[in-house]
Short mmCIF file of C-alpha atoms and ligand atoms in Angstrom, two decimals:
data_model
loop_
_atom_site.label_atom_id
_atom_site.label_comp_id
_atom_site.label_asym_id
_atom_site.label_seq_id
_atom_site.Cartn_x
_atom_site.Cartn_y
_atom_site.Cartn_z
CA MET A 1 13.75 -28.78 27.34
CA LEU A 2 9.99 -28.54 27.29
CA ARG A 3 10.02 -24.52 27.13
CA ARG A 4 12.09 -24.94 23.51
CA ALA A 5 9.57 -27.60 22.32
CA LEU A 6 6.65 -24.79 22.86
CA LEU A 7 8.63 -22.03 21.18
CA CYS A 8 9.15 -24.24 18.67
CA SER A 9 6.17 -25.35 17.99
CA PRO A 10 3.92 -24.31 15.24
CA ALA A 11 0.70 -24.77 16.70
CA LEU A 12 1.89 -22.31 19.14
CA LEU A 13 2.72 -19.60 16.68
CA LEU A 14 -0.77 -20.07 15.24
CA VAL A 15 -2.00 -18.51 18.66
CA ARG A 16 -1.38 -15.08 17.48
CA PRO A 17 -3.83 -13.20 15.90
CA ALA A 18 -2.71 -13.35 12.25
CA GLN A 19 -2.94 -9.77 11.48
CA ALA A 20 -4.08 -7.88 14.38
CA GLN A 21 -0.53 -8.14 16.08
CA GLN A 22 1.57 -6.79 13.26
CA ARG A 23 -0.43 -3.78 12.45
CA LEU A 24 0.88 -0.54 13.16
CA SER A 25 -1.16 1.50 15.72
CA VAL A 26 -1.29 4.78 14.58
CA VAL A 27 -3.75 7.95 16.41
CA ALA A 28 -4.55 10.96 14.44
CA SER A 29 -5.57 14.08 15.69
CA PHE A 30 -8.83 14.65 13.73
CA SER A 31 -11.06 13.28 11.14
CA ILE A 32 -9.51 14.41 8.32
CA LEU A 33 -5.80 13.52 9.04
CA ALA A 34 -7.34 9.92 10.20
CA ASP A 35 -8.75 9.67 6.43
CA MET A 36 -6.05 10.85 4.47
CA THR A 37 -3.77 8.02 6.63
CA ARG A 38 -6.03 5.69 6.10
CA GLN A 39 -5.86 6.15 2.25
CA ILE A 40 -2.00 5.66 3.00
CA GLY A 41 -1.93 2.60 5.40
CA GLY A 42 -5.13 0.80 4.30
CA ASP A 43 -5.30 -2.39 6.25
CA ARG A 44 -1.90 -2.57 7.64
CA ILE A 45 -2.40 0.34 9.98
CA THR A 46 -5.23 0.13 12.79
CA LEU A 47 -6.50 4.08 12.96
CA ARG A 48 -7.98 6.35 15.42
CA ALA A 49 -9.49 9.32 15.27
CA ILE A 50 -9.14 11.42 18.59
CA ALA A 51 -11.63 14.62 17.38
CA GLY A 52 -14.00 12.47 15.32
CA PRO A 53 -16.78 13.25 12.68
CA ASP A 54 -18.20 16.76 13.32
CA GLN A 55 -16.32 17.54 16.60
CA ASP A 56 -14.51 20.90 16.71
CA ALA A 57 -10.92 20.37 17.28
CA HIS A 58 -10.14 24.04 17.74
CA VAL A 59 -11.48 23.65 21.31
CA PHE A 60 -11.75 19.70 21.74
CA GLN A 61 -11.53 18.50 25.19
CA PRO A 62 -9.91 15.20 25.20
CA LYS A 63 -10.91 12.13 27.46
CA PRO A 64 -9.11 9.67 29.35
CA SER A 65 -9.45 7.31 26.82
CA ASP A 66 -7.73 9.40 24.41
CA ALA A 67 -4.86 9.34 26.72
CA ALA A 68 -4.63 5.89 26.94
CA ALA A 69 -4.93 5.76 22.92
CA LEU A 70 -1.56 8.37 22.57
CA ALA A 71 0.03 5.85 24.92
CA ASN A 72 -0.35 3.02 23.04
CA ALA A 73 0.19 4.66 19.85
CA ALA A 74 3.41 3.78 17.48
CA LEU A 75 2.99 6.77 15.42
CA VAL A 76 0.79 9.98 15.97
CA ILE A 77 -0.27 12.31 12.69
CA ARG A 78 -0.67 15.74 14.01
CA ASN A 79 -1.39 19.16 11.34
CA GLY A 80 0.57 21.55 13.50
CA LEU A 81 0.62 25.25 13.30
CA GLY A 82 -1.22 25.59 16.61
CA PHE A 83 -4.00 23.67 15.63
CA GLU A 84 -4.39 20.99 17.96
CA GLY A 85 -2.96 23.23 21.26
CA TRP A 86 -4.82 20.03 23.42
CA LEU A 87 -2.36 17.61 21.70
CA ASP A 88 0.21 19.12 22.68
CA ARG A 89 -0.61 19.32 26.07
CA MET A 90 -1.52 16.00 26.34
CA ILE A 91 1.95 14.77 24.88
CA ARG A 92 3.65 17.39 27.22
CA SER A 93 1.94 15.78 30.24
CA SER A 94 2.12 11.88 29.24
CA GLY A 95 5.41 11.79 28.53
CA PHE A 96 4.85 10.31 25.55
CA LYS A 97 7.48 9.44 23.18
CA ALA A 98 6.22 7.58 20.26
CA ARG A 99 7.05 8.94 16.52
CA MET A 100 4.83 12.07 15.63
CA VAL A 101 4.03 13.22 11.87
CA THR A 102 3.50 16.96 11.50
CA THR A 103 1.50 16.52 8.65
CA THR A 104 2.50 20.77 7.37
CA GLU A 105 5.92 20.04 8.08
CA GLY A 106 7.63 22.10 4.62
CA ILE A 107 4.54 24.09 4.18
CA THR A 108 5.03 28.24 4.10
CA PRO A 109 2.18 29.11 6.43
CA ARG A 110 -0.39 31.65 5.97
CA ILE A 111 0.05 34.46 8.85
CA MET A 112 -3.07 35.82 9.67
CA GLU A 113 -4.20 38.43 12.72
CA ALA A 114 -5.81 36.72 15.45
CA HIS A 115 -8.80 38.73 16.53
CA GLY A 116 -7.85 38.78 20.18
CA HIS A 117 -8.01 35.52 21.03
CA ASP A 118 -5.69 32.79 21.79
CA HIS A 119 -5.06 28.90 20.34
CA GLY A 120 -3.57 28.39 23.43
CA GLY A 121 -6.93 26.89 25.01
CA ALA A 122 -8.76 27.22 28.32
CA GLY A 123 -6.11 28.38 30.64
CA ARG A 124 -4.98 31.20 28.36
CA ARG A 125 -8.27 32.40 27.18
CA HIS A 126 -8.79 35.69 29.33
CA HIS A 127 -5.59 36.50 26.94
CA HIS A 128 -6.37 39.99 25.77
CA SER A 129 -3.54 41.22 23.71
CA VAL A 130 -3.38 45.26 22.60
CA GLY A 131 -3.37 45.39 18.92
CA PRO A 132 -3.62 42.38 16.29
CA ARG A 133 -1.17 39.21 17.11
CA GLN A 134 0.12 37.75 13.85
CA VAL A 135 -0.44 33.65 14.01
CA PRO A 136 -0.18 31.03 11.60
CA ASP A 137 -3.15 29.62 9.85
CA PRO A 138 -3.41 25.93 10.29
CA HIS A 139 -6.30 25.16 7.57
CA ALA A 140 -3.96 24.14 5.08
CA TRP A 141 -5.88 21.02 3.96
CA GLN A 142 -8.21 22.84 2.27
CA ASP A 143 -5.73 23.29 -0.25
CA LEU A 144 -5.44 20.24 -2.52
CA GLY A 145 -2.18 21.45 -3.95
CA LEU A 146 -0.91 21.41 -0.40
CA ALA A 147 -2.31 18.26 0.68
CA GLN A 148 0.54 16.56 -1.61
CA HIS A 149 2.84 17.79 1.57
CA TYR A 150 0.50 15.79 3.71
CA ILE A 151 0.52 12.64 1.72
CA ARG A 152 4.68 13.36 2.09
CA ASN A 153 5.15 13.41 5.46
CA ILE A 154 2.60 10.68 6.24
CA THR A 155 3.82 8.32 4.22
CA ALA A 156 7.47 9.12 5.13
CA GLY A 157 5.97 8.67 9.07
CA LEU A 158 4.52 5.09 8.25
CA VAL A 159 7.70 4.06 6.37
CA ALA A 160 9.73 4.65 9.34
CA ALA A 161 7.80 3.29 11.86
CA ASP A 162 7.04 0.31 9.62
CA PRO A 163 9.47 -0.17 7.04
CA GLY A 164 8.11 -3.49 5.91
CA GLY A 165 5.11 -1.97 5.06
CA GLU A 166 7.27 0.90 2.35
CA ALA A 167 6.05 -0.99 -0.68
CA LEU A 168 2.55 -0.65 0.15
CA TYR A 169 2.35 2.67 1.57
CA ARG A 170 4.30 4.35 -1.08
CA ARG A 171 1.92 2.65 -4.05
CA ASN A 172 -0.81 3.95 -1.87
CA ALA A 173 0.37 7.14 -1.26
CA GLU A 174 1.00 7.40 -5.08
CA ALA A 175 -2.48 6.47 -6.11
CA TYR A 176 -3.78 8.63 -3.52
CA GLY A 177 -2.07 11.93 -4.92
CA ALA A 178 -2.85 11.33 -8.46
CA ARG A 179 -6.65 11.23 -7.16
CA LEU A 180 -6.25 14.56 -5.28
CA ALA A 181 -4.26 15.99 -8.06
CA ALA A 182 -7.22 15.31 -10.67
CA LEU A 183 -9.65 16.52 -7.79
CA ASP A 184 -7.67 19.71 -7.83
CA GLN A 185 -8.54 20.14 -11.43
CA TRP A 186 -12.06 19.35 -10.95
CA VAL A 187 -12.32 21.98 -8.42
CA ARG A 188 -10.62 24.69 -10.48
CA ALA A 189 -12.93 23.68 -13.27
CA GLU A 190 -16.13 24.01 -10.80
CA ILE A 191 -14.94 27.53 -9.90
CA ALA A 192 -14.71 28.58 -13.36
CA LYS A 193 -18.51 28.07 -13.81
CA VAL A 194 -18.98 31.21 -11.28
CA PRO A 195 -18.15 34.61 -12.84
CA ALA A 196 -15.05 35.95 -11.20
CA ALA A 197 -16.42 38.93 -9.68
CA ARG A 198 -19.06 36.66 -7.59
CA ARG A 199 -16.33 34.63 -6.14
CA LYS A 200 -17.25 35.37 -2.64
CA ILE A 201 -18.59 33.28 0.58
CA VAL A 202 -19.63 33.91 3.69
CA THR A 203 -18.92 31.14 6.26
CA SER A 204 -19.03 30.60 10.19
CA HIS A 205 -14.84 31.11 10.81
CA ASP A 206 -11.91 31.90 8.70
CA ALA A 207 -10.88 27.81 7.62
CA PHE A 208 -10.97 28.76 3.84
CA SER A 209 -8.32 31.03 3.45
CA TYR A 210 -5.82 28.46 1.99
CA PHE A 211 -8.96 27.09 -0.03
CA GLY A 212 -9.36 31.13 -1.41
CA ASP A 213 -5.77 31.81 -2.47
CA ALA A 214 -5.54 28.14 -4.19
CA TYR A 215 -8.84 28.98 -6.37
CA GLY A 216 -9.51 32.31 -6.52
CA VAL A 217 -12.40 33.09 -4.02
CA ARG A 218 -12.63 35.55 -1.45
CA PHE A 219 -13.92 33.95 2.27
CA LEU A 220 -15.58 36.56 4.87
CA ALA A 221 -15.88 35.32 8.12
CA PRO A 222 -17.04 36.36 11.34
CA GLN A 223 -14.76 34.52 13.49
CA GLY A 224 -11.06 34.48 13.53
CA VAL A 225 -8.80 31.50 12.29
CA SER A 226 -10.20 29.68 15.56
CA THR A 227 -13.34 29.35 16.94
CA GLU A 228 -12.63 29.79 20.62
CA ALA A 229 -13.97 33.49 20.52
CA GLU A 230 -16.95 35.13 19.79
CA PRO A 231 -17.27 37.84 17.30
CA SER A 232 -18.05 41.24 18.55
CA ALA A 233 -21.17 42.73 17.52
CA ALA A 234 -19.08 45.72 15.74
CA GLU A 235 -17.36 42.81 13.63
CA VAL A 236 -20.59 41.16 12.82
CA GLY A 237 -22.13 44.54 11.96
CA ARG A 238 -19.55 45.49 9.54
CA LEU A 239 -19.63 42.02 7.91
CA ILE A 240 -23.63 42.50 7.32
CA ARG A 241 -22.76 45.73 5.63
CA GLN A 242 -20.43 44.34 3.55
CA ILE A 243 -22.41 41.33 2.34
CA LYS A 244 -25.33 44.30 1.61
CA ALA A 245 -22.49 46.68 -0.44
CA GLU A 246 -21.39 43.61 -2.23
CA SER A 247 -24.34 41.77 -2.94
CA ILE A 248 -22.99 38.50 -1.95
CA THR A 249 -25.45 35.64 -1.68
CA ALA A 250 -23.07 32.69 -0.37
CA LEU A 251 -23.65 32.48 2.76
CA PHE A 252 -22.75 29.09 4.87
CA MET A 253 -22.85 27.15 8.02
CA GLU A 254 -20.02 24.90 9.04
CA ASN A 255 -20.49 21.39 10.16
CA MET A 256 -18.80 21.63 13.54
CA SER A 257 -19.43 25.41 14.32
CA ASN A 258 -22.14 27.27 16.30
CA PRO A 259 -24.85 28.41 14.28
CA ALA A 260 -26.33 31.21 16.29
CA THR A 261 -24.02 34.06 14.35
CA LEU A 262 -24.76 32.86 10.96
CA GLN A 263 -28.52 32.91 11.68
CA ARG A 264 -28.13 36.16 12.84
CA ILE A 265 -26.51 37.38 9.86
CA ALA A 266 -28.65 35.68 7.52
CA GLN A 267 -31.67 37.53 9.42
CA GLU A 268 -30.27 40.81 8.85
CA THR A 269 -29.47 40.59 5.15
CA GLY A 270 -32.15 38.44 4.22
CA LEU A 271 -30.02 35.84 2.59
CA ARG A 272 -30.72 32.39 3.32
CA VAL A 273 -28.01 29.83 4.45
CA ARG A 274 -27.19 27.83 1.87
CA GLY A 275 -26.14 24.88 3.65
CA ARG A 276 -23.27 23.49 6.13
CA LEU A 277 -19.36 23.40 4.64
CA TYR A 278 -17.30 20.69 5.71
CA ALA A 279 -14.24 22.67 7.15
CA ASP A 280 -12.24 21.03 9.79
CA ALA A 281 -13.97 18.22 10.31
CA LEU A 282 -15.84 15.16 8.10
CA SER A 283 -19.03 13.89 8.69
CA ALA A 284 -20.02 10.25 9.99
CA GLU A 285 -19.83 7.64 7.84
CA THR A 286 -23.32 8.19 6.44
CA GLY A 287 -23.18 12.01 5.91
CA PRO A 288 -22.42 13.85 2.78
CA ALA A 289 -18.81 14.14 3.57
CA PRO A 290 -16.95 10.64 4.97
CA THR A 291 -13.60 11.12 3.42
CA TYR A 292 -11.55 14.15 2.75
CA GLU A 293 -12.13 13.74 -1.09
CA ALA A 294 -15.89 13.75 -0.93
CA MET A 295 -15.58 16.94 1.82
CA PHE A 296 -14.68 18.67 -1.23
CA ARG A 297 -17.10 17.29 -4.03
CA HIS A 298 -19.89 17.70 -1.14
CA ASN A 299 -18.48 22.06 -0.30
CA LEU A 300 -17.95 22.61 -4.06
CA SER A 301 -21.53 21.27 -5.05
CA LEU A 302 -22.85 23.81 -2.65
CA MET A 303 -20.59 26.71 -2.89
CA VAL A 304 -21.03 27.00 -6.90
CA PRO A 305 -24.80 27.67 -7.15
CA ALA A 306 -25.02 29.84 -4.19
CA MET A 307 -21.73 32.06 -5.50
CA ARG A 308 -24.09 32.36 -8.91
CA GLY A 309 -26.83 33.61 -6.97
CA ASP A 310 -29.19 30.49 -8.53
CA ALA A 311 -32.34 29.87 -6.77
CA ALA A 312 -32.11 26.67 -4.97
ZN1 ZN B 401 -10.50 26.17 12.03
#
């Protein structure tokens, strides 16, 4: 009797925190996916990025607190295409059973040659293949057109995990999709300011091939699609000769990569590194690229004058 009275008491219902209890707990593998998910989920979700701002998600080492967050998540958002091998291993070892969204689902990946290194992580680091191996390129988020697949997949995952939020998620997704479509047009207009023959950029690793395909820029990098292996001296030497032969002026570091090779290339070509592109991670809140959209605006603001060879 007493028990029933307590359960029915309005006072008891007020004890529950009004919002926190209902919010959907979502974990994203890295900062870019976390921002996309926040744009769609808004205040209805709580969100944690495992690989945070300026962290390299190719070679990320998860902490025990990351495994705990994963175990408590109602929904996990990952890129797929071999990008987050550490996440797949965490999931295998944890018996994780929550819903998972693979944001690149439905995208036909670019296939690239692995430079004798492996996305499989530390355990398989010393794998040396004979001849080039073909691997999918995971960096599809660098094409704003392909980001529409990311939006669709994230939205479907949020709706499936929290049907009560469907109207909000779909409204946010539509507005976000429209913003990214407008940003895509802006990127094209910016690239159009560079003479076609000068649309070439040297950067640390092969993170921008989807960008290059979408927007007509050729990217050259001493490192392959992963950051796990250092480039060989011969590879770096070849790149230096090519930079000189083609009079390339746009030389960049990336926010989450080791700058040593790029500094050497700068020294030997006499070029100046034109700043830092945001490739596989956003900046902190106070930095120049705290959101996916800000990342494109920042990168273009550096790329365009560098490709034109403008003094800076
Ligand atoms: Zn990368």
